Coordinates of C-alpha atoms in Angstrom, one line a residue:
M1000 CA -5.4 26.9 -199.1
H1001 CA -2.7 29.7 -199.5
R1002 CA -5.2 32.4 -199.6
L1003 CA -6.7 31.1 -196.5
S1004 CA -3.3 30.9 -194.9
A1005 CA -2.5 34.5 -195.9
A1006 CA -5.9 36.0 -194.8
V1007 CA -5.1 34.3 -191.3
A1008 CA -1.6 35.9 -191.2
F1009 CA -3.4 39.2 -192.1
L1010 CA -5.5 38.8 -189.5
G1011 CA -2.9 37.6 -186.8
A1012 CA -0.9 40.8 -187.9
I1013 CA -4.0 42.9 -187.1
C1014 CA -4.6 41.7 -183.8
A1015 CA -0.9 41.9 -183.0
C1016 CA -1.2 45.6 -184.0
L1017 CA -4.5 45.7 -181.5
C1018 CA -3.2 43.7 -178.8
F1019 CA 0.1 45.2 -178.0
T1020 CA 0.3 49.0 -177.3
S1021 CA 4.1 50.3 -178.4
H1022 CA 6.1 51.0 -175.4
A1023 CA 9.0 52.7 -175.0
A1024 CA 11.5 51.2 -172.7
V1025 CA 11.0 52.7 -169.5
A1026 CA 14.5 52.8 -167.0
A1027 CA 14.5 50.4 -164.2
P1028 CA 14.2 52.0 -160.9
E1029 CA 16.8 53.8 -158.9
G1030 CA 19.2 51.2 -157.5
I1031 CA 19.0 48.4 -160.3
T1032 CA 22.4 47.8 -162.3
H1033 CA 23.5 44.5 -163.9
D1034 CA 27.1 43.0 -163.7
E1035 CA 28.5 41.8 -166.7
W1036 CA 26.9 38.2 -166.4
G1037 CA 23.7 40.0 -166.5
V1038 CA 22.9 39.5 -162.8
P1039 CA 20.9 42.2 -161.2
R1040 CA 22.4 44.0 -158.1
I1041 CA 19.7 45.8 -156.2
T1042 CA 20.6 48.6 -153.7
A1043 CA 17.3 50.1 -151.6
P1044 CA 17.3 52.1 -148.5
D1045 CA 14.6 49.4 -146.8
I1046 CA 13.5 45.7 -147.2
P1047 CA 10.2 46.8 -149.1
K1048 CA 11.9 49.2 -151.8
L1049 CA 14.5 46.4 -152.4
M1050 CA 11.5 43.9 -153.0
Y1051 CA 9.6 46.4 -155.1
A1052 CA 12.9 46.8 -157.4
L1053 CA 13.5 43.0 -157.4
G1054 CA 10.0 42.3 -158.7
W1055 CA 10.3 45.0 -161.3
A1056 CA 14.0 43.3 -162.4
T1057 CA 12.3 39.5 -162.3
A1058 CA 9.6 40.6 -164.7
Q1059 CA 12.0 42.5 -166.9
D1060 CA 14.0 39.2 -167.1
R1061 CA 11.6 36.0 -166.4
L1062 CA 7.9 37.5 -167.0
V1063 CA 6.8 34.5 -169.0
Q1064 CA 8.3 32.0 -166.8
L1065 CA 6.9 33.6 -163.5
D1066 CA 3.2 33.4 -165.5
L1067 CA 3.8 29.8 -166.3
T1068 CA 4.9 28.8 -162.9
R1069 CA 1.9 30.5 -161.2
R1070 CA -0.7 28.8 -163.9
K1071 CA 0.9 25.4 -163.2
A1072 CA 0.4 25.6 -159.6
A1073 CA -3.3 27.0 -159.8
G1074 CA -4.2 24.6 -162.5
R1075 CA -4.6 27.3 -165.2
I1076 CA -2.2 25.7 -168.0
A1077 CA -4.8 24.2 -170.3
E1078 CA -6.4 27.8 -170.4
F1079 CA -3.9 28.0 -173.5
A1080 CA -2.5 24.3 -174.1
G1081 CA -5.8 22.8 -174.5
K1082 CA -7.2 19.5 -173.5
D1083 CA -4.4 17.4 -173.2
S1084 CA -3.5 19.9 -170.1
L1085 CA -6.9 19.6 -168.6
Q1086 CA -6.3 16.4 -166.1
D1087 CA -3.1 17.8 -164.9
D1088 CA -4.9 21.3 -163.9
I1089 CA -7.6 18.9 -162.3
T1090 CA -5.0 17.2 -160.2
M1091 CA -3.4 20.8 -159.0
R1092 CA -7.2 21.9 -158.2
K1093 CA -7.8 18.7 -156.3
L1094 CA -4.5 19.8 -154.2
G1095 CA -5.7 23.4 -153.6
L1096 CA -2.6 25.4 -153.7
A1097 CA -4.0 28.6 -154.4
Q1098 CA -6.1 28.1 -151.4
I1099 CA -3.1 27.2 -149.4
A1100 CA -1.4 30.3 -150.8
R1101 CA -4.2 33.0 -149.4
R1102 CA -4.2 31.1 -146.3
D1103 CA -0.7 31.4 -145.7
L1104 CA -0.8 35.2 -146.9
E1105 CA -3.4 35.5 -143.7
R1106 CA -0.9 34.3 -141.6
L1107 CA 2.3 36.6 -142.2
R1108 CA -0.1 39.4 -141.6
T1109 CA 0.7 38.6 -138.2
T1110 CA 3.3 36.2 -138.0
G1111 CA 5.7 38.3 -140.2
P1112 CA 4.7 41.6 -141.0
E1113 CA 8.0 42.4 -142.8
A1114 CA 7.8 39.2 -144.8
Y1115 CA 4.2 40.4 -145.7
A1116 CA 5.2 43.5 -146.6
A1117 CA 8.0 42.3 -149.1
L1118 CA 5.4 40.1 -150.7
V1119 CA 3.2 43.2 -151.2
E1120 CA 6.2 45.1 -152.5
Y1121 CA 7.6 42.4 -154.7
S1122 CA 3.9 41.9 -156.2
R1123 CA 3.7 45.9 -156.8
G1124 CA 7.2 45.6 -158.9
I1125 CA 6.0 43.2 -161.1
N1126 CA 2.3 45.0 -162.1
D1127 CA 4.3 48.5 -162.2
Y1128 CA 7.0 47.1 -164.7
I1129 CA 4.2 45.4 -167.6
A1130 CA 2.0 48.7 -166.9
Q1131 CA 5.4 50.9 -167.9
N1132 CA 6.7 48.4 -170.5
G1133 CA 3.7 46.4 -171.7
L1134 CA 3.9 42.8 -172.1
P1135 CA 6.4 40.5 -174.5
D1136 CA 5.7 39.0 -177.8
E1137 CA 5.1 35.8 -176.1
Y1138 CA 1.8 37.1 -175.1
F1139 CA 0.3 37.1 -178.8
I1140 CA -0.6 33.5 -178.2
L1141 CA -0.6 33.3 -174.3
P1142 CA -3.5 34.4 -172.2
H1143 CA -3.3 37.9 -170.8
F1144 CA -0.9 38.5 -168.0
E1145 CA -3.3 39.0 -164.7
E1146 CA -2.4 41.1 -162.0
W1147 CA 0.2 39.2 -159.8
K1148 CA -0.8 39.4 -156.3
P1149 CA 1.2 38.5 -153.1
E1150 CA -0.2 35.2 -152.6
D1151 CA 1.0 34.1 -156.1
T1152 CA 4.5 34.6 -154.8
L1153 CA 3.2 32.1 -152.2
L1154 CA 2.0 30.1 -154.7
A1155 CA 5.0 29.6 -156.8
A1156 CA 6.6 28.6 -153.2
A1157 CA 4.1 25.8 -152.9
L1158 CA 4.6 24.1 -156.1
M1159 CA 7.9 24.0 -155.2
N1160 CA 7.3 22.7 -151.6
L1161 CA 5.2 20.1 -153.5
Y1162 CA 7.8 19.1 -155.8
L1163 CA 10.2 18.4 -153.5
S1164 CA 7.8 16.2 -151.4
G1165 CA 7.8 12.5 -151.4
D1166 CA 6.7 9.7 -151.7
S1167 CA 3.1 9.7 -152.4
D1168 CA 3.9 8.9 -156.2
E1169 CA 5.4 5.8 -155.3
E1170 CA 2.9 4.7 -153.0
F1171 CA 0.4 4.9 -155.8
A1172 CA 2.7 3.1 -158.3
R1173 CA 3.2 0.4 -155.4
M1174 CA -0.5 0.3 -155.2
N1175 CA -1.0 0.2 -159.1
A1176 CA 1.6 -2.5 -159.8
R1177 CA -0.2 -4.8 -156.9
A1178 CA -3.3 -4.5 -158.9
R1179 CA -2.3 -5.3 -161.9
G1180 CA -1.6 -9.0 -160.8
G1181 CA 0.8 -11.3 -162.6
D1182 CA 4.8 -10.3 -162.5
F1183 CA 5.1 -7.8 -159.3
A1184 CA 8.6 -7.1 -160.3
R1185 CA 7.9 -6.2 -163.9
N1186 CA 4.8 -4.1 -163.1
Q1187 CA 6.9 -2.1 -160.3
E1188 CA 9.4 -1.7 -163.2
L1189 CA 7.0 0.3 -165.3
T1190 CA 5.0 2.3 -162.7
D1191 CA 8.7 3.3 -161.3
A1192 CA 9.6 4.5 -164.8
A1193 CA 5.8 6.4 -164.9
V1194 CA 7.0 7.9 -161.7
A1195 CA 10.4 8.8 -162.8
A1196 CA 8.9 11.1 -165.9
R1197 CA 6.5 12.9 -163.2
G1198 CA 7.6 16.8 -163.7
W1199 CA 6.0 19.9 -162.7
F1200 CA 8.7 21.7 -165.1
P1201 CA 9.0 21.2 -168.4
S1202 CA 12.1 19.4 -168.6
I1203 CA 14.6 18.8 -171.8
R1204 CA 15.2 15.1 -170.8
E1205 CA 16.6 13.8 -174.0
P1206 CA 19.5 16.0 -174.2
M1207 CA 20.2 15.6 -170.6
A1208 CA 19.9 11.6 -171.3
K1209 CA 22.8 12.0 -173.8
L1210 CA 24.7 13.6 -171.4
A1211 CA 24.4 11.2 -168.4
S1212 CA 25.3 8.3 -171.1
A1213 CA 28.7 10.1 -171.3
S1214 CA 29.4 10.1 -167.9
P1215 CA 31.2 7.8 -165.8
L1216 CA 28.3 7.2 -163.8
G1217 CA 25.8 6.5 -167.0
G1218 CA 22.4 7.2 -166.1
S1219 CA 22.4 5.8 -163.0
F1220 CA 20.3 7.4 -159.7
A1221 CA 23.8 8.6 -158.4
A1222 CA 23.9 10.9 -161.3
Q1223 CA 21.0 12.5 -160.6
C1224 CA 21.0 13.2 -156.9
S1225 CA 21.9 16.7 -155.4
N1226 CA 25.3 17.1 -153.5
A1227 CA 27.2 19.6 -151.4
F1228 CA 30.4 19.9 -149.5
A1229 CA 31.9 22.0 -147.2
V1230 CA 35.8 22.6 -146.0
S1231 CA 36.7 24.2 -142.7
G1232 CA 38.9 26.7 -142.4
K1233 CA 41.1 24.9 -140.2
L1234 CA 41.9 23.0 -143.3
T1235 CA 42.7 25.9 -145.7
A1236 CA 45.5 28.2 -146.5
D1237 CA 43.8 31.5 -145.3
G1238 CA 41.7 29.8 -142.8
K1239 CA 38.3 30.5 -144.2
A1240 CA 35.8 28.1 -144.7
V1241 CA 34.4 26.6 -148.3
V1242 CA 30.8 25.5 -148.8
C1243 CA 29.9 24.3 -152.4
G1244 CA 26.4 22.9 -153.4
D1245 CA 25.0 21.1 -156.6
P1246 CA 21.0 21.1 -156.4
H1247 CA 20.2 18.9 -159.2
L1248 CA 16.6 20.3 -160.1
D1249 CA 15.0 19.6 -163.5
V1250 CA 17.0 21.4 -166.4
T1251 CA 14.4 24.0 -168.0
F1252 CA 14.4 26.9 -170.6
P1253 CA 14.8 29.1 -168.9
G1254 CA 16.3 27.5 -165.8
I1255 CA 14.6 27.2 -162.5
M1256 CA 17.1 29.3 -160.6
Y1257 CA 17.7 32.9 -160.9
E1258 CA 20.6 34.7 -159.7
I1259 CA 20.4 38.0 -157.7
E1260 CA 22.4 40.4 -155.4
L1261 CA 20.6 42.4 -152.9
E1262 CA 21.7 45.2 -150.8
V1263 CA 20.2 47.3 -147.9
P1264 CA 23.3 49.2 -146.5
G1265 CA 23.9 48.3 -142.9
K1266 CA 21.1 45.5 -143.0
L1267 CA 21.6 43.1 -145.6
D1268 CA 24.2 42.5 -148.4
I1269 CA 23.5 39.0 -150.3
R1270 CA 24.0 37.2 -153.3
G1271 CA 22.5 34.0 -154.4
I1272 CA 19.7 32.4 -156.0
T1273 CA 15.9 32.6 -155.7
I1274 CA 13.2 30.6 -157.8
P1275 CA 11.6 33.4 -160.2
G1276 CA 8.2 34.3 -158.5
T1277 CA 9.6 33.8 -155.0
C1278 CA 11.4 36.9 -153.8
L1279 CA 13.9 35.9 -151.0
V1280 CA 17.4 34.2 -151.6
T1281 CA 17.3 30.5 -150.8
M1282 CA 21.0 30.0 -151.0
G1283 CA 23.7 32.3 -151.2
D1284 CA 26.2 34.4 -149.4
N1285 CA 25.2 37.2 -146.8
G1286 CA 28.9 38.0 -145.7
Y1287 CA 28.3 36.6 -142.1
Y1288 CA 27.8 33.0 -143.9
A1289 CA 27.0 30.8 -147.0
W1290 CA 24.8 28.0 -147.4
C1291 CA 23.4 26.0 -150.0
I1292 CA 20.5 23.4 -150.0
T1293 CA 20.0 19.9 -151.2
A1294 CA 16.2 17.7 -151.0
L1295 CA 16.6 16.0 -147.9
Q1296 CA 14.1 13.6 -149.5
A1297 CA 12.3 12.5 -146.6
D1298 CA 9.2 10.7 -146.6
N1299 CA 6.7 13.7 -145.5
E1300 CA 3.7 12.2 -147.5
D1301 CA 1.3 9.2 -147.0
V1302 CA -1.4 8.0 -149.1
L1303 CA -4.7 6.9 -147.0
I1304 CA -7.1 4.4 -148.5
V1305 CA -10.7 5.6 -146.6
P1306 CA -13.6 3.3 -147.6
K1307 CA -16.4 5.2 -148.7
A1308 CA -19.0 3.4 -146.7
S1309 CA -17.0 4.2 -143.1
A1310 CA -15.3 7.6 -144.3
V1311 CA -18.0 9.8 -142.0
E1312 CA -16.7 7.6 -138.9
V1313 CA -13.4 7.4 -140.0
L1314 CA -12.8 11.3 -141.0
G1315 CA -15.1 12.6 -138.4
E1316 CA -17.3 14.4 -141.2
A1317 CA -18.1 13.9 -144.6
P1318 CA -15.8 15.2 -147.0
K1319 CA -16.4 18.9 -148.2
E1320 CA -17.4 19.5 -151.6
R1321 CA -15.4 22.4 -153.5
Q1322 CA -16.5 23.2 -157.2
E1323 CA -13.9 24.2 -159.6
T1324 CA -14.5 25.5 -163.2
V1325 CA -11.6 24.2 -165.2
A1326 CA -11.0 26.0 -168.3
Y1327 CA -9.3 24.6 -171.7
R1328 CA -8.7 25.5 -175.1
D1329 CA -10.6 24.1 -177.7
G1330 CA -9.4 25.4 -181.0
F1331 CA -10.7 28.9 -181.2
R1332 CA -13.0 28.6 -178.3
T1333 CA -12.5 28.3 -174.7
R1334 CA -14.7 25.6 -173.1
D1335 CA -15.3 25.1 -169.2
E1336 CA -15.0 21.7 -167.0
N1337 CA -17.1 22.0 -164.1
V1338 CA -15.2 19.7 -161.4
T1339 CA -16.4 18.7 -158.1
V1340 CA -13.3 18.1 -155.7
L1341 CA -12.9 17.0 -152.1
D1342 CA -11.6 17.8 -149.1
T1343 CA -11.2 16.0 -145.7
P1344 CA -9.3 17.1 -142.2
Y1345 CA -6.3 15.1 -143.7
G1346 CA -6.1 16.6 -147.1
P1347 CA -7.6 16.5 -150.2
V1348 CA -9.0 13.5 -151.8
V1349 CA -6.8 12.9 -154.9
R1350 CA -8.4 9.8 -156.5
E1351 CA -11.6 8.1 -155.8
D1352 CA -13.1 4.9 -157.0
D1353 CA -16.5 3.1 -156.4
A1354 CA -15.2 1.7 -152.9
N1355 CA -12.7 4.0 -151.7
Y1356 CA -11.5 7.5 -151.5
Y1357 CA -7.6 8.1 -151.5
V1358 CA -6.6 11.0 -149.4
L1359 CA -3.4 12.9 -149.9
H1360 CA -2.0 13.8 -146.5
S1361 CA 1.1 15.9 -146.9
T1362 CA 3.2 18.4 -144.8
A1363 CA 3.6 20.6 -148.2
L1364 CA -0.3 21.4 -147.4
Y1365 CA 0.5 22.3 -143.8
D1366 CA 0.2 25.8 -142.6
N1367 CA 3.8 27.3 -142.5
D1368 CA 5.9 30.4 -141.6
Q1369 CA 8.7 29.1 -144.5
A1370 CA 8.7 32.5 -146.1
L1371 CA 9.4 34.3 -142.8
G1372 CA 12.1 31.7 -142.2
F1373 CA 13.6 32.6 -145.6
L1374 CA 13.8 36.3 -144.6
N1375 CA 15.3 35.3 -141.3
L1376 CA 18.1 33.2 -143.1
D1377 CA 18.7 36.1 -145.4
L1378 CA 19.3 38.7 -142.6
G1379 CA 21.0 36.6 -140.0
R1380 CA 24.4 37.4 -138.7
S1381 CA 25.6 34.3 -136.7
L1382 CA 25.0 30.1 -136.4
A1383 CA 22.6 30.8 -133.9
D1384 CA 20.2 33.1 -136.2
F1385 CA 21.1 30.6 -139.1
R1386 CA 19.6 27.7 -136.9
A1387 CA 16.6 29.8 -135.4
A1388 CA 15.7 30.6 -139.0
L1389 CA 15.8 26.5 -139.9
A1390 CA 13.2 25.9 -137.2
Q1391 CA 10.6 27.8 -139.6
M1392 CA 11.1 25.7 -142.2
L1393 CA 8.5 23.3 -144.3
T1394 CA 10.0 21.6 -146.9
P1395 CA 12.9 18.8 -146.1
Y1396 CA 15.9 20.1 -146.8
N1397 CA 19.7 19.5 -146.2
F1398 CA 22.0 22.9 -145.6
A1399 CA 25.3 23.1 -145.7
Y1400 CA 27.0 25.9 -144.5
A1401 CA 30.1 27.9 -143.9
D1402 CA 30.6 31.2 -141.7
A1403 CA 33.4 34.2 -141.9
Q1404 CA 35.1 32.7 -138.8
G1405 CA 35.8 29.4 -140.6
N1406 CA 33.2 27.1 -139.2
I1407 CA 31.2 24.7 -141.0
A1408 CA 27.9 22.7 -140.5
Y1409 CA 25.2 20.6 -141.8
F1410 CA 21.6 20.9 -140.6
A1411 CA 18.7 18.8 -141.9
A1412 CA 15.7 21.0 -141.6
G1413 CA 11.9 20.9 -142.1
M1414 CA 8.7 19.1 -141.2
V1415 CA 9.4 15.1 -140.8
P1416 CA 6.6 13.0 -139.5
L1417 CA 7.0 10.7 -136.6
R1418 CA 5.0 7.4 -137.4
S1419 CA 4.2 4.3 -135.6
Y1420 CA 2.9 2.3 -138.7
D1421 CA 4.3 1.5 -142.3
C1422 CA 4.7 4.9 -144.3
N1423 CA 6.2 3.1 -147.5
D1424 CA 2.9 1.5 -148.5
A1425 CA -0.6 3.4 -148.8
Q1426 CA -2.7 2.5 -146.1
V1427 CA -6.2 1.4 -145.5
V1428 CA -7.7 3.8 -142.9
D1429 CA -11.0 2.1 -141.9
A1430 CA -11.1 2.9 -138.2
P1431 CA -11.1 6.3 -136.3
Q1432 CA -8.0 5.0 -134.3
K1433 CA -6.0 4.4 -137.7
A1434 CA -7.0 7.9 -138.8
A1435 CA -5.7 9.2 -135.6
Q1436 CA -2.1 8.1 -136.7
Y1437 CA -2.1 10.8 -139.4
R1438 CA -2.4 13.8 -136.8
W1439 CA 1.4 13.6 -137.0
S1440 CA 3.7 14.7 -134.8
F1441 CA 7.2 15.8 -135.8
I1442 CA 10.7 15.5 -135.4
A1443 CA 11.9 18.6 -133.1
P1444 CA 14.2 21.0 -134.8
E1445 CA 16.8 20.4 -132.4
D1446 CA 16.6 16.5 -133.2
M1447 CA 16.8 16.5 -136.8

């Protein structure tokens, strides 16, 4: 056994030498510096060059995170993690986030050419960093990094949109609790626990649970919720407004957020955070105003229970089949699982049994211009600009705002459906008139 281990280690060393070409570190593009905390400050003459440098800096700091986020969203984790991750990958394939990202990219070609150009240059910066510096040591065990494409940035954003959506998990939980029979309250406790354990990102739950137990709030839900506040300049000594936000996303290694500072002289000077893989500041300070975001936790999802016997009549057409090949690691081999997924005009079929299709209807899967909204948010100079950018949001968010004139404001934004039915439980949709209820209209931005 010792000889075998030594032989495997020796072969591994040879593979490492073959797989990794030695690269001398290449200097970053002109305009990238770092402050004492390691936060990149990037200055460029225009937005495309700025995004190129940001792609480079993000790849330098967070390349593995970029790759794993993209793989999670595309349903490709099992390719290196093995069969235990296969069902999660199949679930993501059913949602079709990769197809949605490609669709939204094509929309941006015409609806937001500046945002489209930013995505293209951000991708080029990531790929050029790898071409000139090689891959980090983690890629001895990870699959080779595939070229980052502009749609991959929208794919990472789509994962976050889904992560902040609700409440299909709760609807399935209540449905499962009823199906068990017996003590519904006890069943609900079990299923709520399962819902709470859901996570799109790897969390360090045990240390956080210990921290919560030492808090005056304990492990209560109140301790988990994001929060924000603003103070008017009328109430401060120097007349300047204050805004603070504490968005409670999962704690991960590395963190979900990535702090950056970006400048295009005369057009943009902003410091804030972005999500690695997405190239725009999601909360920060651009000199004219500052803002922070928390999840609105609006209900923007429903589960439709569609009887198979009446599916064509109810949906207006038969579910469309889409073939997906999901690869997974099996020891030293890669195996394929061929999966047929179903799409409907109301969303993907995420589950089925002998009698029913279970369709997810979610605004997270709608056409959207949210990337353009965040670009306009970054570039804005007034409360009117800020409000106009919010009208392009998809994900339901709270925005706390303060500006250089001492004003403060609060906004709810995003696509929040108007409904005429009980949206807290999965609904049996067995007639066309019931299906018509899911052709949602939305609360107007000015009425949020």
